[in-house]
Coordinates of C-alpha atoms and ligand atoms in Angstrom, one line a residue:
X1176 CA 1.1 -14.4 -13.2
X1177 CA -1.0 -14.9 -10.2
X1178 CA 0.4 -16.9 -7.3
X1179 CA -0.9 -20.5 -7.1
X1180 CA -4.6 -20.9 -5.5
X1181 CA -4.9 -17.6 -4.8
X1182 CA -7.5 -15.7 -7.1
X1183 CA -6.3 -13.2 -9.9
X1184 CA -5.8 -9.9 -10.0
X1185 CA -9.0 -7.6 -10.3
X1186 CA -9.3 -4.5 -12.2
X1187 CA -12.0 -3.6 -11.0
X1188 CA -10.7 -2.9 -7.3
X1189 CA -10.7 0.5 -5.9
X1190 CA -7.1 0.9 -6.2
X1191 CA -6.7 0.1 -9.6
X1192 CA -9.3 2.7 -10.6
X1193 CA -7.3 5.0 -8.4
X1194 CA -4.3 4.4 -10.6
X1195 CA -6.2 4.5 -14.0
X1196 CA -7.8 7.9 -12.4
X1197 CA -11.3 6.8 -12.5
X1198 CA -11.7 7.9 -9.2
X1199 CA -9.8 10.8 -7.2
X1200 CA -7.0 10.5 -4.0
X1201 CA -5.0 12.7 -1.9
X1202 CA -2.3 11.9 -3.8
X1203 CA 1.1 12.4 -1.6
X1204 CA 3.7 11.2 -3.9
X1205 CA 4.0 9.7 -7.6
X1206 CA 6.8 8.2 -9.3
X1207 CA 7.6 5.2 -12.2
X1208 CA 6.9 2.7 -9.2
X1209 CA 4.6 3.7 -7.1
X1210 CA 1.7 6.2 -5.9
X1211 CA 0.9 7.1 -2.1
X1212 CA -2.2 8.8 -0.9
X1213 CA -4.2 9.7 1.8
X1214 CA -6.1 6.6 3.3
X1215 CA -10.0 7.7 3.8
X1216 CA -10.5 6.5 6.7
X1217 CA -7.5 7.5 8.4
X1218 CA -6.7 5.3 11.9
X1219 CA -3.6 7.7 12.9
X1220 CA -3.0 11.3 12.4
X1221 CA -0.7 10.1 9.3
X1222 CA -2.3 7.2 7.9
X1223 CA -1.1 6.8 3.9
X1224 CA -1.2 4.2 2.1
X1225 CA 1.5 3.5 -0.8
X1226 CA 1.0 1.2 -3.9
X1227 CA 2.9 -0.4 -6.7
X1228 CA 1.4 0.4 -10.2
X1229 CA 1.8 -3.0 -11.6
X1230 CA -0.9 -5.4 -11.0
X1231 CA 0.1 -7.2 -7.7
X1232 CA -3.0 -8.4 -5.5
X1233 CA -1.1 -8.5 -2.4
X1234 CA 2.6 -9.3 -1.1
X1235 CA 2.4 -12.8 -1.7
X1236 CA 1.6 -12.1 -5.8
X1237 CA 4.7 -9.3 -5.5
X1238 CA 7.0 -10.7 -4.1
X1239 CA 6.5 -14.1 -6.0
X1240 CA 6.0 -12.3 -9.4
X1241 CA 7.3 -8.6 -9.7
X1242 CA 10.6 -7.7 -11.0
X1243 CA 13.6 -6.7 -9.5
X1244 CA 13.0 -3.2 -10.5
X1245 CA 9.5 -3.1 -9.5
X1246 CA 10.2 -4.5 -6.2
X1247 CA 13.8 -1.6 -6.0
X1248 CA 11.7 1.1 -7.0
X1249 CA 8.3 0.2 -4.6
X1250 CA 10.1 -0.2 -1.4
X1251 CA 12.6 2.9 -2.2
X1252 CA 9.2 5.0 -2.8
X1253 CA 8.0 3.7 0.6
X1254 CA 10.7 5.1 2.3
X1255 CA 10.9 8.2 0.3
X1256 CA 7.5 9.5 1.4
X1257 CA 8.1 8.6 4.9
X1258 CA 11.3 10.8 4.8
X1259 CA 9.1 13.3 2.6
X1260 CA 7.0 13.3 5.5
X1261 CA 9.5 14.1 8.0
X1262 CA 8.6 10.9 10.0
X1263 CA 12.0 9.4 10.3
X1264 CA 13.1 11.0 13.8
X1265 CA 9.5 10.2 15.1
X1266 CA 9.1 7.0 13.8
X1267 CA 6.2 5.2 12.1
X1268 CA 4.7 1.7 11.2
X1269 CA 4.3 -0.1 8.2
X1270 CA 1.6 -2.8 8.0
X1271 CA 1.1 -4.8 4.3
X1272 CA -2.5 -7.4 4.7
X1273 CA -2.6 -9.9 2.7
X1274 CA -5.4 -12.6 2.4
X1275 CA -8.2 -13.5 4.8
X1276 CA -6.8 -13.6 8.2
X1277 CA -5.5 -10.3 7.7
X1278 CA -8.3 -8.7 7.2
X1279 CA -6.9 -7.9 3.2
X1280 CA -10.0 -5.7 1.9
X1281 CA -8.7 -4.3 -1.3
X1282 CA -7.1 -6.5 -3.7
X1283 CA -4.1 -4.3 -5.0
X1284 CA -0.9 -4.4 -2.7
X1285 CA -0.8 -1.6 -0.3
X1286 CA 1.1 -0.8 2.4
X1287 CA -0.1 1.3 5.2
X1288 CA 2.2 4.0 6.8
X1289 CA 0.8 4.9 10.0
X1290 CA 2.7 8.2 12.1
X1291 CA 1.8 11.1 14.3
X1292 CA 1.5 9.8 17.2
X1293 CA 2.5 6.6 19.7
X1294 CA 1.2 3.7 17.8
X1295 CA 0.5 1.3 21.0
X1296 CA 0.8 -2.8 20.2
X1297 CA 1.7 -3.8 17.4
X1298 CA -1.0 -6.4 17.2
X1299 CA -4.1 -6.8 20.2
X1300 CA -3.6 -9.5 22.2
X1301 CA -5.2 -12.7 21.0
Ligands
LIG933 P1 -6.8 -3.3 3.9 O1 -7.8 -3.7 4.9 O2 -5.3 -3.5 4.3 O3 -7.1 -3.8 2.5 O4 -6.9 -1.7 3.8 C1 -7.7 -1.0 2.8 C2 -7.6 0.4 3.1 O5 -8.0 1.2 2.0 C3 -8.5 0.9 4.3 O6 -7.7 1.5 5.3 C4 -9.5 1.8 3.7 O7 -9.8 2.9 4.5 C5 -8.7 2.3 2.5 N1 -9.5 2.8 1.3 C6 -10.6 2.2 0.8 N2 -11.0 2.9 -0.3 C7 -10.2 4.0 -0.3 C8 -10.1 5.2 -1.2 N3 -11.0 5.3 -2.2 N4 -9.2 6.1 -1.0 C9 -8.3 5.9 0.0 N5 -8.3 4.9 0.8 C10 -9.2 3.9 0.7

């Protein structure tokens, strides 16, 4: 059920095809919840993003709409690839967009795990 105003979910976006494997990724990890992969345009040395496999367009539809499981099982699979990754003692960031002033270009949740080095800012200054 899509959140109120907000359009509904498209299965035509690039993600979706990357779940249905219409089109191939770097795949990291895989489980029930959730699938990571390599981001193509990387903007850190580790740059992955990870997604939930139900049809969420962004945090706002996910958080309203998914179930407790879906939810459990997405943000334990976060955490398990960045432990998979050995990232934990370094540290990394994790960034979700979601909508216009974001910057939101595909319309499947994602979030972003960014590592590998310093990240800076979290956001430029205005
Ligand atoms: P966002 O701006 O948060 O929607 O981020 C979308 C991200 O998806 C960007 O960092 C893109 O580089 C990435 N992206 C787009 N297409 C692909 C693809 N086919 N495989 C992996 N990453 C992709």
């Amino acid at each position: 059920m899509p959140v109120s105003g907000l359009p509904p979910y498209d299965d035509a976006n690039i993600f979706a095809r990357i779940l249905r494997g219409e089109i191939p990724a770097k795949k990291v990890y895989e489980d029930e919840w959730a699938l990571a992969f390599h981001d193509i345009a990387p903007q850190a040395p580790v740059h992955v993003l990870v997604i939930p496999k139900g049809r969420y367009c962004s945090f706002a539809d996910f958080s309203a709409s998914a179930s407790d499981a879906e939810i459990g099982g997405f943000v334990r699979a976060v955490g398990k690839v960045a432990r998979d990754l050995g990232l934990e003692a370094p540290g990394y960031r994790l960034l979700a967009n979601m909508g216009e002033h974001s910057g939101q270009e595909v319309p499947h949740l994602h979030v972003h795990l960014f590592a590998g080095r310093p990240l800076g800012r979290m956001i430029p200054s205005a």
